[in-house]
Tab-separated table of C-alpha atoms in Angstrom:
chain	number	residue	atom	x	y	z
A	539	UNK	CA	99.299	100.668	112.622
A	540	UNK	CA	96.214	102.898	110.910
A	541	UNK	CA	94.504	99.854	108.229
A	542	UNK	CA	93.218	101.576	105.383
A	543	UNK	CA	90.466	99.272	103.102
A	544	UNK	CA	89.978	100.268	99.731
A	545	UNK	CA	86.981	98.832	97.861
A	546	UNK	CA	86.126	97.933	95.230
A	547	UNK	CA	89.890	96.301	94.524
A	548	UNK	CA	88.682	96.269	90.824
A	549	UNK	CA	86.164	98.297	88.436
A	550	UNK	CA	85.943	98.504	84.810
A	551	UNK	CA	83.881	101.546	83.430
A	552	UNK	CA	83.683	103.158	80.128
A	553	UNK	CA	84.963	106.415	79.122
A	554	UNK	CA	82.122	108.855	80.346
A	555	UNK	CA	81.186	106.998	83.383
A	556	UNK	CA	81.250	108.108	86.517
A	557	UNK	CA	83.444	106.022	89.381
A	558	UNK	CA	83.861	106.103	92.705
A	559	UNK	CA	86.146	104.209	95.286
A	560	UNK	CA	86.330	104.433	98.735
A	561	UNK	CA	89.327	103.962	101.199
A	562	UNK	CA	87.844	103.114	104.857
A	563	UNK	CA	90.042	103.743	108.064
A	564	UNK	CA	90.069	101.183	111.054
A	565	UNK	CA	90.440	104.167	113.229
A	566	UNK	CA	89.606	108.260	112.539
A	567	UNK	CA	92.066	109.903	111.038
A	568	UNK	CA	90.433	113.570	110.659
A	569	UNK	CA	91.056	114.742	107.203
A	570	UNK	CA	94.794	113.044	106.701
A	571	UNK	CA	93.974	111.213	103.861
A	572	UNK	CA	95.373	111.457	99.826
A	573	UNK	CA	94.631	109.570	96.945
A	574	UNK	CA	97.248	109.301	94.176
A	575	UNK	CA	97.108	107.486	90.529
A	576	UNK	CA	99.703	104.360	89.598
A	577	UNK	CA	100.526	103.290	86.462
A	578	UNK	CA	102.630	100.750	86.360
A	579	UNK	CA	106.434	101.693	85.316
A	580	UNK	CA	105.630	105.222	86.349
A	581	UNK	CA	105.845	107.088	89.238
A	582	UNK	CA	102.896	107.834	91.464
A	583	UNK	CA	100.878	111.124	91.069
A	584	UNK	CA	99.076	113.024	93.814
A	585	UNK	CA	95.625	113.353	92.771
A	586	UNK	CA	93.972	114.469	96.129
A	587	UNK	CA	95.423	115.751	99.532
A	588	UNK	CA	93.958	116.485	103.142
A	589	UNK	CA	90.991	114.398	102.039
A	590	UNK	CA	89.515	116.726	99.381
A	591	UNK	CA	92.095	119.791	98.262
A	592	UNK	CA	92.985	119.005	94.013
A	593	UNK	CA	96.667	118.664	93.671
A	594	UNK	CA	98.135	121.251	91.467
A	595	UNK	CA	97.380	120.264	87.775
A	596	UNK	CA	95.195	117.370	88.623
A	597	UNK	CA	91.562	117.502	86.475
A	598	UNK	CA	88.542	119.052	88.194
A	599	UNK	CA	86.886	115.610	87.409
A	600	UNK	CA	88.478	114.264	90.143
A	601	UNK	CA	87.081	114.836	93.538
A	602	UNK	CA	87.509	113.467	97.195
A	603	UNK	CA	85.759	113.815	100.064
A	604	UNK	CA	85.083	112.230	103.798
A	605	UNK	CA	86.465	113.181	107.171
A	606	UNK	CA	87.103	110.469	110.205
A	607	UNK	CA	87.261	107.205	109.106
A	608	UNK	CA	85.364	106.729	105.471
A	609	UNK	CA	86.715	108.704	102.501
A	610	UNK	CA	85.765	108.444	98.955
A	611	UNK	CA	87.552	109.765	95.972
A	612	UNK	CA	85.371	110.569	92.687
A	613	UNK	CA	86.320	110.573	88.588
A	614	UNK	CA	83.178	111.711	86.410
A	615	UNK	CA	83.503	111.445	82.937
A	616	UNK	CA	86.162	108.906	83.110
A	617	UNK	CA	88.773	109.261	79.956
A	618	UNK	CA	91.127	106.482	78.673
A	619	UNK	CA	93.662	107.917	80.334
A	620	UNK	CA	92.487	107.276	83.847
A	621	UNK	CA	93.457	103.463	83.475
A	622	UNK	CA	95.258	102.919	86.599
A	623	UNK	CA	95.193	101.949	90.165
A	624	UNK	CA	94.408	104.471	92.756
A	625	UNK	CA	95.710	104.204	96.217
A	626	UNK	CA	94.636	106.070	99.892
A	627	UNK	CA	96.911	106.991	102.321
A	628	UNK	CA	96.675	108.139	105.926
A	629	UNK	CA	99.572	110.298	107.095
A	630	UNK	CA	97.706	110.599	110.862
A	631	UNK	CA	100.134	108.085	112.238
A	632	UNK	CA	103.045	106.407	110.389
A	633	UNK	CA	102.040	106.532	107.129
A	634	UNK	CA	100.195	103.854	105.698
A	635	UNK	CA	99.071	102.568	102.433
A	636	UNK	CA	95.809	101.185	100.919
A	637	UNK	CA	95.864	97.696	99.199
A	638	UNK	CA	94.716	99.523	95.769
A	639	UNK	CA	91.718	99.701	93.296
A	640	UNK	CA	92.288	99.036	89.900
A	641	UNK	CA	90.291	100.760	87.113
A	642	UNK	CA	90.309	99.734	83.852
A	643	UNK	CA	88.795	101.262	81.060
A	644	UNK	CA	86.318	99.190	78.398
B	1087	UNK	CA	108.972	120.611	88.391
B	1088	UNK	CA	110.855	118.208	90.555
B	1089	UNK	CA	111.905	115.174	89.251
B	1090	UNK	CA	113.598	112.326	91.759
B	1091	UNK	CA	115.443	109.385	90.059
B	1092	UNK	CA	116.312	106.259	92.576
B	1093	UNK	CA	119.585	104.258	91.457
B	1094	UNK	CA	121.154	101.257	93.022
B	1095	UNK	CA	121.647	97.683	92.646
B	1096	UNK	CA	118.558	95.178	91.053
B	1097	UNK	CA	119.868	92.369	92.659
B	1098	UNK	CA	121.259	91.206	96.178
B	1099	UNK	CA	121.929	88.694	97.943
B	1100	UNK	CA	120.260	87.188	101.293
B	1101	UNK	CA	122.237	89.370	104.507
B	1102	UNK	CA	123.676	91.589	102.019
B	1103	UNK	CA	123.272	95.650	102.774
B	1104	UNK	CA	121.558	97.651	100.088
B	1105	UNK	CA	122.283	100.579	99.529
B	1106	UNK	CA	119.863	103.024	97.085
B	1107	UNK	CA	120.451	106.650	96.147
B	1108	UNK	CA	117.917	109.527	95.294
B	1109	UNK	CA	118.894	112.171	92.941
B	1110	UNK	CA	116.618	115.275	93.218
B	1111	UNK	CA	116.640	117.812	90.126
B	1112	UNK	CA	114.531	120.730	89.228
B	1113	UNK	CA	114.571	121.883	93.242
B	1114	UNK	CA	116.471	122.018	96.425
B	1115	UNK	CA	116.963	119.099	98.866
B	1116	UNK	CA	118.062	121.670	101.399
B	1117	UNK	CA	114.111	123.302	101.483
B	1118	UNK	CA	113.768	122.564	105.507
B	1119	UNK	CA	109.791	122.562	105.173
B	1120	UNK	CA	110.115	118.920	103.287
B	1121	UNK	CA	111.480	115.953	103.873
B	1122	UNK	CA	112.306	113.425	101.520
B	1123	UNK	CA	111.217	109.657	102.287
B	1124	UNK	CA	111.534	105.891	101.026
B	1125	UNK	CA	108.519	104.039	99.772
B	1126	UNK	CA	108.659	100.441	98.764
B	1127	UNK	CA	105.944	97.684	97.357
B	1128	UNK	CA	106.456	93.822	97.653
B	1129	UNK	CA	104.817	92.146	95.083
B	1130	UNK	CA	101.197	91.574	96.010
B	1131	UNK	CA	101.206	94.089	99.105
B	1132	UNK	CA	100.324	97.540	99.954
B	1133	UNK	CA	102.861	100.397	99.877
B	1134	UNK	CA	105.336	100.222	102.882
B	1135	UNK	CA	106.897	103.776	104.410
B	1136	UNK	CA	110.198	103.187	105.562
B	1137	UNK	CA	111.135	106.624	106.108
B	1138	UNK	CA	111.924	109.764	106.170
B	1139	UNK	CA	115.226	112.531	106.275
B	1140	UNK	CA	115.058	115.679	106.353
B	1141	UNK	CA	117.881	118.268	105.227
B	1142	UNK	CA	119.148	118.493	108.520
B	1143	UNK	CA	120.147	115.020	108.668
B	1144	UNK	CA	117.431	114.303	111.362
B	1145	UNK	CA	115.218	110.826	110.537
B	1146	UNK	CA	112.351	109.248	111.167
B	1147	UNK	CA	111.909	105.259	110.327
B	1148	UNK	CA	109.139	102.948	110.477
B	1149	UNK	CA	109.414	101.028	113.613
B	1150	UNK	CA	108.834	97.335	111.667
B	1151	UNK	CA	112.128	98.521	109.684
B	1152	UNK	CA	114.254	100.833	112.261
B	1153	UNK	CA	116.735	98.094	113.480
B	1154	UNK	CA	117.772	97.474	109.661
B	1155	UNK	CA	116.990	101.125	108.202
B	1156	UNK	CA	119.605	103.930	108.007
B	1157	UNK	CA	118.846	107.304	105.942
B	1158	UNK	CA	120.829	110.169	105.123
B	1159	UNK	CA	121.188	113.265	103.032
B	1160	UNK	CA	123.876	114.920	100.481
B	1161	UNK	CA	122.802	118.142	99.870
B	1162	UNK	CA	126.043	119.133	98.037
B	1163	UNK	CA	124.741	116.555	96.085
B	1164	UNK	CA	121.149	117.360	96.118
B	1165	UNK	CA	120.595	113.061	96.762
B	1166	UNK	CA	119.439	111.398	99.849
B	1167	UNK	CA	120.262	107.596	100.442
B	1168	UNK	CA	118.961	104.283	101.889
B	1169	UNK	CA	120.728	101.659	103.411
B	1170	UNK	CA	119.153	98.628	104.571
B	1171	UNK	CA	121.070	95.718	106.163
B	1172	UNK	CA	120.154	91.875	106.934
B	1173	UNK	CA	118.501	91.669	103.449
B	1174	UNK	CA	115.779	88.786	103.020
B	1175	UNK	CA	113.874	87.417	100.113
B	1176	UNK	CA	111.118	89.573	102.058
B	1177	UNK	CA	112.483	92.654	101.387
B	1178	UNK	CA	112.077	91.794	97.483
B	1179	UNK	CA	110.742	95.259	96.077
B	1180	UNK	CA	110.241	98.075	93.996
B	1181	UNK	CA	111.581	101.160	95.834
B	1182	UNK	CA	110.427	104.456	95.871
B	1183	UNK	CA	111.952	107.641	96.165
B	1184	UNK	CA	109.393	110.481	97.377
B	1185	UNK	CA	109.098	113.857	98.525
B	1186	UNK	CA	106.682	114.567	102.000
B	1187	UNK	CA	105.265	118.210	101.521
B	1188	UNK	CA	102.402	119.869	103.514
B	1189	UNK	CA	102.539	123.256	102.027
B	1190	UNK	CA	99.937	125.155	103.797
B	1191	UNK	CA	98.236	122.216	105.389
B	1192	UNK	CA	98.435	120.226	108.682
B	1193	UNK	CA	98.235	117.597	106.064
B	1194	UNK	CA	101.742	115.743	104.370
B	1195	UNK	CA	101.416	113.665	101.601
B	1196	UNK	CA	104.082	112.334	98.821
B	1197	UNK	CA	103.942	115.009	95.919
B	1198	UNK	CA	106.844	114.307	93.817
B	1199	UNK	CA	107.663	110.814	93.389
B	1200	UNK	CA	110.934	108.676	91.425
B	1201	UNK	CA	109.296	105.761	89.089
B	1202	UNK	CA	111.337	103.275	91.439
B	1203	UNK	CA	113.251	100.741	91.289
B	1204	UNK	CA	113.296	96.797	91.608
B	1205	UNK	CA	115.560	95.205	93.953
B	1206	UNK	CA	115.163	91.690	94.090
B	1207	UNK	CA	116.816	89.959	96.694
B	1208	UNK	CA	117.500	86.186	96.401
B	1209	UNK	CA	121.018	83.184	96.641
């Protein structure tokens, strides 16, 4: 199976700030790569798909990008609301999750 | 907007068969360009894709979970279900319902998601 390492596994930032994460492949996976938001008790939400296409009704302030095997995925001006944890996901080869970066907000 | 709701037991027993249901609302199940799939999350580990069905009935399983894992689809009922047998204290969980899109990409990922459910399984 495709491993997918997230760093860092936690951040805390201030609303304003700018955060990034990154989500590294142990093999290239082209562009087949999302990011979605957890909160805990709710259901997952797509933030990023094909490595750096905005999901419907996601914020412009977040961003992904990468290709192959590193990725990153972006928040500038970070809100209160962003308090979550943010997972990658490869959907090259049986689908496969990302251990998770928390972000908490000061 | 779709919503997906997952329903089923929150407690089993060790070699018990669970058995989860997805209820899909706001859309069609029978939309052949998706297909609907099962997440899960032990505590303390990644996300785990067990699999998918698609409206047709046809499936695709993860091959650590394929000799417990059966899927299948009501679309009279607009739900899709999970069964997996041979339960162990591993398979302790909060389970996901999800939608696999790819709209005009190459790409799938999970756009709709249920807020899952916890099935813990223990004697």
């Amino acid at each position: 199976d495709i491993r997918l390492t997230q760093s860092p596994s936690s951040l805390s930032a201030s609303v304003g700030d700018r955060v990034t994460f990154t989500c590294r492949a142990s093999q290239n996976i082209r562009n087949n790569l999302n990011w979605y938001q957890h909160k805990p008790g709710k259901a997952p939400r797509l933030l990023i798909y094909a490595a750096s296409s905005l999901q419907s009704g996601v914020p412009s302030r977040f961003s992904g990008s990468g290709t192959g095997a590193d990725f990153t995925l972006t928040i500038t001006s970070l809100q209160r609301e962003d308090g979550a944890i943010y997972y990658c996901q490869q959907s090259f080869s049986r689908n496969t999750f990302g251990q998770g970066s928390k972000l908490e907000i000061k | 907007q779709l919503h997906l709701q997952e329903s089923g037991p929150g407690l089993m027993k060790p070699s018990e068969t669970l058995s989860l249901t997805c209820t899909v609302s706001g859309g069609s199940i029978s939309n052949s360009s998706d297909s609907w799939v099962w997440i899960r999350q032990s505590p303390g580990k990644a996300m785990e894709w067990i699999g998918n069905v698609f409206s047709s009935g046809s499936t695709y399983y993860n091959p650590s979970l394929k000799s417990r894992v059966t899927m299948s689809v009501d679309t009279s009922k607009n739900q899709f279900s999970l069964n997996l047998k041979s339960l162990t204290a591993a398979d302790t969980a909060i389970y996901y319902c999800a939608r696999e899109g790819g709209g005009s990409t190459p790409v799938t990922y999970f756009d709709s998601w249920g807020q899952g459910t916890l099935v813990t399984v223990s004697s």
